[in-house]
Coordinates of C-alpha atoms and ligand atoms in Angstrom, one line a residue:
M15 CA 92.5 98.5 92.9
F16 CA 91.6 100.6 89.9
I17 CA 92.5 100.0 86.3
R18 CA 96.2 100.5 85.3
E19 CA 95.4 103.7 83.3
I20 CA 94.3 105.5 86.5
Y21 CA 97.7 105.1 88.1
I22 CA 99.6 105.9 85.0
Q23 CA 97.6 109.2 84.7
R24 CA 98.1 110.1 88.3
R25 CA 101.9 109.7 88.1
L26 CA 101.9 111.6 84.8
R27 CA 100.2 114.5 86.5
L28 CA 102.5 114.3 89.5
R29 CA 105.5 114.5 87.1
E30 CA 104.1 117.5 85.4
Q31 CA 104.0 119.3 88.7
M32 CA 107.5 118.4 89.8
K33 CA 110.7 119.8 88.4
E34 CA 113.8 117.7 88.9
G35 CA 115.5 115.0 90.9
L36 CA 114.0 111.8 92.3
V37 CA 110.6 111.3 93.8
L38 CA 110.9 108.5 96.4
L39 CA 107.6 106.9 97.6
L40 CA 107.9 104.4 100.4
G41 CA 105.3 101.7 100.8
N42 CA 104.6 100.3 104.3
H43 CA 106.1 97.2 105.8
E44 CA 104.6 94.7 108.2
A45 CA 104.3 96.1 111.7
P46 CA 104.9 93.5 114.4
M47 CA 102.4 93.3 117.2
N48 CA 104.3 91.3 119.8
Y49 CA 106.8 89.3 117.8
T50 CA 107.9 89.6 114.2
A51 CA 105.6 87.0 112.6
N52 CA 102.5 88.3 114.4
A53 CA 101.8 91.5 112.7
Y54 CA 99.0 94.1 112.8
R55 CA 96.6 94.0 110.0
F56 CA 98.6 95.4 107.1
R57 CA 97.7 98.9 105.9
Q58 CA 99.5 100.3 102.9
D59 CA 100.7 103.9 102.8
S60 CA 97.9 106.0 101.2
S61 CA 100.1 108.0 98.8
F62 CA 101.8 104.8 97.7
L63 CA 98.4 103.3 97.1
Y64 CA 97.2 106.5 95.2
F65 CA 100.1 106.4 92.8
F66 CA 101.0 102.7 92.6
G67 CA 97.9 100.8 93.8
L68 CA 99.8 97.8 95.1
D69 CA 98.4 96.8 98.5
E70 CA 101.2 94.7 100.0
P71 CA 104.2 95.2 102.3
G72 CA 107.8 95.6 101.2
L73 CA 107.5 97.9 98.2
A74 CA 108.9 101.3 97.3
A75 CA 109.0 103.3 94.1
V76 CA 111.3 105.9 92.5
I77 CA 110.2 108.4 89.8
D78 CA 113.2 109.9 88.1
L79 CA 111.9 113.3 87.0
D80 CA 114.8 114.1 84.7
A81 CA 114.7 110.7 82.9
G82 CA 111.0 110.3 83.1
A83 CA 111.5 106.8 84.4
E84 CA 109.6 104.9 87.0
T85 CA 110.9 101.9 89.0
L86 CA 109.2 99.6 91.4
F87 CA 111.4 98.2 94.1
G88 CA 110.6 94.9 95.9
E89 CA 111.7 91.3 96.3
E90 CA 110.5 88.3 94.4
V91 CA 108.7 85.8 96.6
T92 CA 110.7 82.8 97.7
M93 CA 109.4 79.1 97.8
D94 CA 109.1 79.5 101.5
D95 CA 106.7 82.5 101.0
I96 CA 104.7 80.4 98.5
V97 CA 104.5 77.6 101.0
W98 CA 103.1 79.9 103.8
M99 CA 101.2 82.5 101.7
G100 CA 100.2 80.7 98.5
P101 CA 101.1 81.6 94.9
Q102 CA 102.1 85.2 94.4
P103 CA 102.5 87.4 91.3
T104 CA 106.1 88.2 90.2
M105 CA 107.5 91.7 90.6
R106 CA 107.1 92.1 86.8
E107 CA 103.4 91.2 86.9
K108 CA 102.8 93.6 89.8
A109 CA 104.6 96.5 87.9
D110 CA 102.6 95.7 84.8
S111 CA 99.3 95.8 86.7
V112 CA 99.9 99.5 87.4
G113 CA 101.9 100.4 84.3
V114 CA 105.4 100.7 85.7
A115 CA 108.2 99.9 83.2
A116 CA 111.1 98.9 85.5
V117 CA 111.4 96.6 88.5
S118 CA 114.4 96.3 90.8
P119 CA 115.3 94.3 94.0
F120 CA 114.5 96.2 97.1
G121 CA 118.2 96.1 98.1
K122 CA 119.1 98.3 95.1
L123 CA 117.0 101.2 96.4
S124 CA 119.9 102.5 98.5
E125 CA 122.2 102.5 95.5
T126 CA 119.7 104.5 93.4
V127 CA 119.1 107.0 96.1
Q128 CA 122.7 107.4 97.2
Q129 CA 123.9 107.9 93.7
A130 CA 121.4 110.8 93.4
V131 CA 122.5 112.2 96.7
K132 CA 126.1 112.1 95.7
K133 CA 125.4 114.0 92.5
G134 CA 123.5 116.6 94.5
R135 CA 120.2 115.8 92.8
P136 CA 117.1 116.5 94.9
V137 CA 115.5 113.5 96.5
H138 CA 111.9 114.3 97.2
F139 CA 110.2 112.3 100.0
L140 CA 107.1 112.7 102.1
P141 CA 107.2 113.0 105.9
P142 CA 107.4 109.4 107.2
Y143 CA 105.2 108.4 110.1
R144 CA 106.2 104.8 110.7
S145 CA 109.4 103.9 112.6
F146 CA 110.4 101.3 110.0
N147 CA 110.4 103.9 107.2
K148 CA 112.1 106.5 109.3
I149 CA 115.0 104.1 109.8
L150 CA 115.0 103.1 106.1
L151 CA 115.0 106.8 105.1
Q152 CA 117.9 107.4 107.3
D153 CA 119.8 104.5 105.7
L154 CA 118.9 105.9 102.2
T155 CA 119.5 109.6 102.7
G156 CA 121.6 110.0 105.8
I157 CA 118.9 112.2 107.3
A158 CA 118.2 111.4 111.0
P159 CA 114.5 110.6 111.9
A160 CA 114.2 113.7 114.0
A161 CA 115.1 115.9 110.9
Q162 CA 113.0 114.0 108.3
A163 CA 109.7 115.9 108.7
A164 CA 111.6 119.2 108.2
G165 CA 113.6 117.6 105.3
A166 CA 110.5 116.4 103.5
S167 CA 109.9 117.9 100.1
V168 CA 107.4 120.8 100.2
A169 CA 107.1 120.7 96.5
L170 CA 106.2 117.0 96.6
I171 CA 103.7 117.5 99.5
K172 CA 102.0 120.3 97.6
A173 CA 101.8 118.3 94.4
V174 CA 100.4 115.2 96.2
V175 CA 97.8 117.3 98.0
A176 CA 96.8 119.0 94.9
L177 CA 96.1 115.7 93.2
R178 CA 94.6 113.7 96.1
V179 CA 92.4 116.5 97.4
R180 CA 89.9 116.5 94.5
K181 CA 88.3 113.1 94.3
E182 CA 87.9 111.3 91.0
A183 CA 84.7 109.5 90.0
C184 CA 86.2 106.1 90.8
E185 CA 87.2 107.3 94.2
I186 CA 83.8 108.8 95.0
A187 CA 82.3 105.4 94.1
E188 CA 84.5 103.8 96.7
M189 CA 83.6 106.4 99.3
E190 CA 80.0 105.6 98.6
K191 CA 80.7 102.0 99.5
A192 CA 82.5 103.0 102.6
C193 CA 79.5 105.1 103.6
K194 CA 77.1 102.1 103.0
V195 CA 79.1 100.0 105.5
G196 CA 79.2 103.0 107.9
Y197 CA 75.4 103.3 107.6
D198 CA 75.1 99.6 108.5
M199 CA 77.4 99.9 111.4
H200 CA 75.5 102.8 112.9
V201 CA 72.0 101.4 112.3
A202 CA 73.2 98.1 113.9
A203 CA 74.4 100.1 116.9
M204 CA 71.0 101.7 117.2
T205 CA 69.2 98.4 117.1
M206 CA 71.5 97.1 119.9
C207 CA 71.2 100.3 122.1
R208 CA 69.2 99.5 125.3
R209 CA 69.6 99.7 129.0
G210 CA 71.9 97.0 130.4
V211 CA 73.9 96.4 127.2
K212 CA 77.7 96.7 127.5
E213 CA 79.4 99.4 125.5
H214 CA 82.0 97.0 124.2
T215 CA 79.4 94.6 123.0
I216 CA 78.2 97.3 120.5
A217 CA 81.8 98.5 119.8
G218 CA 82.9 95.0 119.0
F219 CA 79.9 94.2 116.8
I220 CA 80.2 97.3 114.6
E221 CA 83.9 96.8 114.3
G222 CA 83.1 93.3 113.1
K223 CA 80.7 94.7 110.6
A224 CA 83.4 96.9 109.2
I225 CA 85.6 93.9 108.7
A226 CA 82.9 91.6 107.4
D227 CA 81.6 94.1 104.8
G228 CA 84.7 96.1 104.1
Y229 CA 88.3 95.9 105.1
M230 CA 88.4 97.3 108.7
P231 CA 87.2 100.3 110.7
S232 CA 88.6 103.5 109.2
F233 CA 89.9 104.4 112.8
P234 CA 89.5 102.8 116.2
V235 CA 85.8 103.0 117.2
I236 CA 85.0 105.9 119.5
L237 CA 82.0 104.8 121.6
S238 CA 81.2 106.0 125.1
Q239 CA 78.6 107.4 127.4
N240 CA 81.3 109.8 128.4
G241 CA 81.0 111.4 125.0
E242 CA 82.2 114.7 126.4
T243 CA 85.7 113.2 126.0
L244 CA 86.0 113.8 122.3
H245 CA 87.9 110.6 121.3
N246 CA 86.8 108.1 124.0
H247 CA 88.0 104.6 123.3
D248 CA 87.0 103.2 126.7
H249 CA 84.0 100.9 126.2
S250 CA 83.8 99.5 129.7
Q251 CA 80.5 100.9 130.9
I252 CA 77.0 99.5 130.8
L253 CA 74.2 101.5 129.1
T254 CA 72.1 103.3 131.6
D255 CA 68.8 105.2 131.3
G256 CA 69.2 108.9 131.0
R257 CA 72.7 108.9 129.5
L258 CA 73.9 109.7 126.0
L259 CA 76.0 107.3 123.9
V260 CA 78.3 108.9 121.4
I261 CA 79.3 106.6 118.6
D262 CA 81.9 107.9 116.1
A263 CA 82.8 105.2 113.7
G264 CA 83.3 104.5 110.0
A265 CA 84.6 101.9 107.6
E266 CA 87.4 101.5 105.2
T267 CA 86.7 99.6 101.9
I268 CA 89.0 96.9 100.4
S269 CA 90.5 99.7 98.3
H270 CA 91.0 101.7 101.5
Y271 CA 88.6 104.7 101.1
A272 CA 87.0 105.8 104.4
S273 CA 83.8 106.9 105.9
D274 CA 83.4 108.7 109.2
F275 CA 80.0 109.2 110.9
T276 CA 78.9 110.1 114.4
R277 CA 75.6 109.6 116.0
T278 CA 74.5 110.2 119.6
L279 CA 71.9 107.9 121.0
P280 CA 69.8 107.9 124.2
A281 CA 71.3 104.9 126.1
G282 CA 67.9 104.0 127.5
G283 CA 66.0 104.4 124.2
R284 CA 64.4 107.8 124.7
F285 CA 65.9 111.3 124.8
T286 CA 65.0 113.4 127.9
P287 CA 63.6 116.9 127.2
K288 CA 66.9 118.5 128.3
Q289 CA 68.9 116.2 125.9
K290 CA 66.5 117.0 123.0
E291 CA 67.1 120.7 123.4
I292 CA 70.9 120.3 123.1
Y293 CA 70.5 117.6 120.4
N294 CA 68.5 119.8 118.1
I295 CA 71.0 122.7 118.3
V296 CA 73.7 120.3 117.1
L297 CA 71.4 119.0 114.4
D298 CA 70.7 122.5 113.3
A299 CA 74.4 123.3 113.1
N300 CA 75.0 120.1 111.1
N301 CA 72.1 120.9 108.6
Y302 CA 73.2 124.5 108.3
A303 CA 76.7 123.4 107.3
I304 CA 75.4 120.9 104.7
N305 CA 73.0 123.6 103.3
T306 CA 75.8 126.2 103.2
A307 CA 79.0 124.4 102.0
K308 CA 79.7 125.1 98.3
P309 CA 82.6 126.0 96.0
G310 CA 84.2 129.4 96.6
I311 CA 83.6 129.8 100.3
T312 CA 85.9 128.9 103.1
Y313 CA 85.2 126.0 105.4
A314 CA 86.4 128.3 108.2
G315 CA 83.4 130.5 107.4
V316 CA 81.1 127.5 107.5
H317 CA 82.6 126.5 110.8
L318 CA 82.0 130.0 112.2
G319 CA 78.4 129.9 110.9
A320 CA 77.8 126.6 112.7
A321 CA 79.4 128.2 115.9
K322 CA 76.8 131.0 115.5
I323 CA 73.9 128.5 115.4
I324 CA 75.4 126.8 118.5
T325 CA 75.7 130.2 120.3
Q326 CA 72.2 131.2 119.4
G327 CA 70.8 127.8 120.6
L328 CA 72.7 128.0 123.9
Q329 CA 71.6 131.6 124.4
A330 CA 68.0 130.5 124.0
L331 CA 68.6 128.0 126.8
G332 CA 70.2 130.6 129.1
L333 CA 73.7 129.1 128.9
M334 CA 75.2 131.9 126.9
T335 CA 74.4 135.6 126.5
G336 CA 75.6 138.8 124.8
D337 CA 76.1 139.9 121.2
I338 CA 76.3 136.8 119.1
D339 CA 78.8 138.0 116.5
E340 CA 81.1 139.3 119.3
S341 CA 80.7 136.0 121.2
V342 CA 81.6 133.9 118.2
A343 CA 84.6 136.2 117.3
A344 CA 85.9 135.8 120.9
G345 CA 85.5 132.0 120.7
A346 CA 83.1 131.7 123.7
H347 CA 81.3 128.8 122.0
A348 CA 84.6 126.8 122.2
L349 CA 83.8 126.0 125.8
F350 CA 81.0 123.7 124.4
F351 CA 82.3 123.2 120.8
P352 CA 86.1 122.9 121.2
H353 CA 86.9 121.2 117.9
G354 CA 86.6 121.9 114.2
L355 CA 83.6 121.4 112.0
G356 CA 85.4 118.8 109.9
H357 CA 88.3 117.5 107.9
Q358 CA 89.1 116.1 104.4
I359 CA 88.3 112.4 104.0
G360 CA 89.5 110.0 101.4
L361 CA 92.1 107.3 101.5
D362 CA 92.7 108.4 105.1
V363 CA 89.9 109.2 107.5
H364 CA 91.7 112.5 108.1
D365 CA 92.9 112.6 104.6
M366 CA 96.6 113.3 104.1
E367 CA 97.1 114.3 107.7
D368 CA 100.6 112.6 107.5
L369 CA 101.6 115.2 104.9
G370 CA 100.8 118.0 107.4
E371 CA 97.4 119.3 108.3
N372 CA 98.1 122.9 107.2
Y373 CA 99.1 121.8 103.7
V374 CA 95.8 120.0 103.3
G375 CA 93.3 122.2 105.2
Y376 CA 94.9 125.6 104.7
D377 CA 96.6 127.6 102.0
D378 CA 98.2 131.0 101.4
D379 CA 94.8 132.7 101.5
T380 CA 93.4 131.0 104.6
Q381 CA 95.7 130.7 107.6
R382 CA 95.0 128.6 110.7
S383 CA 93.8 130.5 113.7
E384 CA 95.5 130.1 117.1
Q385 CA 92.3 130.7 119.0
F386 CA 91.2 127.8 121.3
G387 CA 88.5 125.9 119.3
L388 CA 89.0 127.5 115.9
G389 CA 92.6 126.4 116.0
A390 CA 91.5 122.8 116.1
L391 CA 89.7 123.2 112.7
R392 CA 91.7 120.8 110.5
M393 CA 90.2 122.2 107.3
G394 CA 89.6 125.9 106.8
R395 CA 90.4 126.7 103.2
V396 CA 88.2 127.6 100.2
L397 CA 86.1 124.7 99.1
H398 CA 86.3 123.2 95.6
E399 CA 84.3 120.8 93.6
G400 CA 85.4 117.2 94.3
F401 CA 86.4 117.8 98.0
C402 CA 85.1 115.2 100.3
I403 CA 84.8 116.5 103.9
T404 CA 83.1 115.7 107.2
V405 CA 80.5 117.9 108.9
E406 CA 80.7 117.2 112.6
P407 CA 79.5 119.9 115.0
G408 CA 79.1 119.0 118.6
I409 CA 78.2 120.3 122.1
Y410 CA 80.0 118.9 125.1
F411 CA 80.0 119.6 128.8
I412 CA 83.6 118.9 129.8
P413 CA 83.8 119.2 133.6
A414 CA 87.6 120.1 133.8
L415 CA 87.3 122.7 131.1
I416 CA 84.1 124.3 132.6
E417 CA 85.8 124.4 136.0
Q418 CA 88.9 126.1 134.6
W419 CA 87.0 128.7 132.6
K420 CA 84.6 129.3 135.4
Q421 CA 87.4 130.0 137.9
E422 CA 89.0 132.5 135.5
N423 CA 85.5 133.8 134.6
K424 CA 86.8 133.5 131.1
L425 CA 84.6 135.3 128.5
G426 CA 82.2 135.8 131.4
Q427 CA 80.3 138.4 129.4
F428 CA 79.2 135.6 127.0
I429 CA 78.8 132.6 129.3
N430 CA 76.3 132.1 132.1
Y431 CA 78.4 129.9 134.4
Q432 CA 75.7 129.4 137.0
K433 CA 73.6 127.8 134.4
V434 CA 76.4 125.9 132.7
V435 CA 77.3 124.0 135.9
E436 CA 73.8 122.5 136.0
Y437 CA 74.9 120.6 132.8
I438 CA 77.9 118.9 134.4
G439 CA 77.3 115.1 133.9
F440 CA 75.3 115.7 130.7
G441 CA 78.0 114.2 128.5
G442 CA 78.3 115.3 124.9
I443 CA 76.5 115.3 121.5
R444 CA 78.2 115.1 118.1
L445 CA 76.5 114.5 114.8
E446 CA 78.7 113.8 111.8
D447 CA 78.0 113.2 108.1
D448 CA 80.3 113.1 105.1
I449 CA 79.8 115.4 102.1
L450 CA 81.0 115.8 98.5
V451 CA 81.4 119.4 97.2
T452 CA 79.5 119.6 93.9
P453 CA 79.6 122.4 91.3
T454 CA 76.9 124.4 93.0
G455 CA 76.8 123.2 96.6
C456 CA 77.4 119.8 98.2
R457 CA 75.7 116.5 98.7
L458 CA 75.7 113.8 101.4
L459 CA 77.9 110.8 100.6
G460 CA 76.0 107.6 101.1
E461 CA 72.8 106.4 99.5
K462 CA 70.8 107.1 102.6
R463 CA 71.5 109.4 105.5
I464 CA 71.9 107.5 108.7
P465 CA 68.9 108.2 110.9
I466 CA 69.5 111.6 112.6
T467 CA 66.4 113.3 113.8
I468 CA 65.2 112.5 117.3
E469 CA 62.1 110.7 115.9
E470 CA 64.2 108.7 113.4
V471 CA 66.8 107.7 116.0
E472 CA 64.2 106.7 118.6
T473 CA 62.2 104.8 116.0
V474 CA 65.2 102.6 115.0
I475 CA 66.3 102.1 118.6
N476 CA 62.8 101.0 119.7
S477 CA 61.9 99.0 116.5
Ligands
LIG513 N1 86.1 110.5 113.6 C1 87.2 110.8 114.3 C2 87.7 112.2 113.9 O1 87.2 112.8 113.0 O2 88.7 112.6 114.5
MN514 MN1 85.5 113.0 111.7

C-alpha cells in the first residue's frame, strides 16, 4: 500500500474528470473454492486497489460527485472474526489510512445507491467480472447481470483508464520488484531444465518462488513443450532432447503489480541448428520492438514492424516468399505469429482488461483491425511516456492451423506450404520482456534482462 496522499490525489483526479452522480467502486469478496470457508487466495479488484488501496474482502466505495463526498462501506469485525483472524483495524482506521472521510455499514450501500437511482442521478459503475459483484450490482441497481457490461459507465471507464494507464514513480518501483521476482523464476527454471525432468516440477517450483518472494504468480504459469499452443497450462510431459520448452510466467508483488516474461528453452540443454534459426528471428523481432517503441508512434506500427522482421526471417529460410510489405499487409505472417506484440501491464497482467480491451489498447485515432493475427493485438494505440507494456513476438507451428491454411492454399503467394509442413512438430518460440515508455524511447523493466541470447540461455542451463 502507498501513502495516503497517493490515494487522495488519484480520487481527486478522478473526480475532476467526472461530471455528476455517484461513482460506485466495488471491492472483491472471498471466492469459495469448494465450500464457503475454503476460499481461493484473495485478490482485490485492481481499480478498487488503485483508488482505495485496501486489500481485503467485503468493501465498496461511493464517490458522490455532486457533494464531493467519499464513503467507504464495510462491516466492523466481530469477536468471532478476531478469534479466527486476529486483531483487525476498525473501519474508521481503514478509511483514515487512505484519506476517506466517511464510513458506513455495507448494508447501507443499497440505500445509498437506490436513493440516487430513484432521483434519476447517474450511478457510474465499471463492468463487473465476478459473479458475486454481478449479483450485488443487480440488487443495488436493478440491472440484470447480462445487461451490466453494456450498462457500465463509459465516462468512468475512460477516466479510470486515463489515470491508470500512465504509471506513477511509486508504481514503476513496484513493477521493478515484480520483474525481479520474474527474473528469479525464469533463471530458476533454466537451472532446472534438463532431459528427464517433469514439466510440472519446474512449473510448481517457479510458482512457489512467486509466492515466496512476492504474492503469487501474476497469472497461471504457462509452461509446455507444446508451446505452439499459446496458453498451454498442461505440464504433464517429461523434458525430452530436441524439444523446446516455452515458459510464460510472471509474479505479482504484495501490492499487486505484475511482471510477465516468456523464455523458450532447449529441453535437453542445447538448441538444434534448426531451432536456433527460428529462435534468432524471434529475438530479432523482440529487440527491434524494444529499439523502436517510443512516444508518439502506434504500437500497431511496432507490431507490424516486428511482423516484417518475422516475414524476412522466414523468407530467408524458404518458408515464406513474395513482396514483404504486401505479405505483411495481407497478414500472411499470422500463420506463424497469430497473436499481438503485447499489452499494457500494471496492477493486472493484462492491465485493465476487465474495463474492455479496446478502451485500454485503442482510441478514436487507432481502431482495432479485424484481420486474423493483427486483430489479436490487445494494444495498438499511440505510445505515451509512462506506459508499461509487454514485447512478446513469437513463431509457432500450429498443426491444425497449418493444415487448414494449406488446404485452402490461403495466401499461397506468400507461404511455401511444402516447406512449412517440414516444421510440424517443431513447437513454438516466444520471447517476452516488459518495457516502460520513457520521454525519448523505452527501457526494459527489471534490473537485469533475463538471459535471452542462445549463448546466455545455454550457459545458464548448463551451469
Ligand atoms: N503472459 C500471458 C499473456 O500475455 O497472455
Ligand atoms: Mn504477456
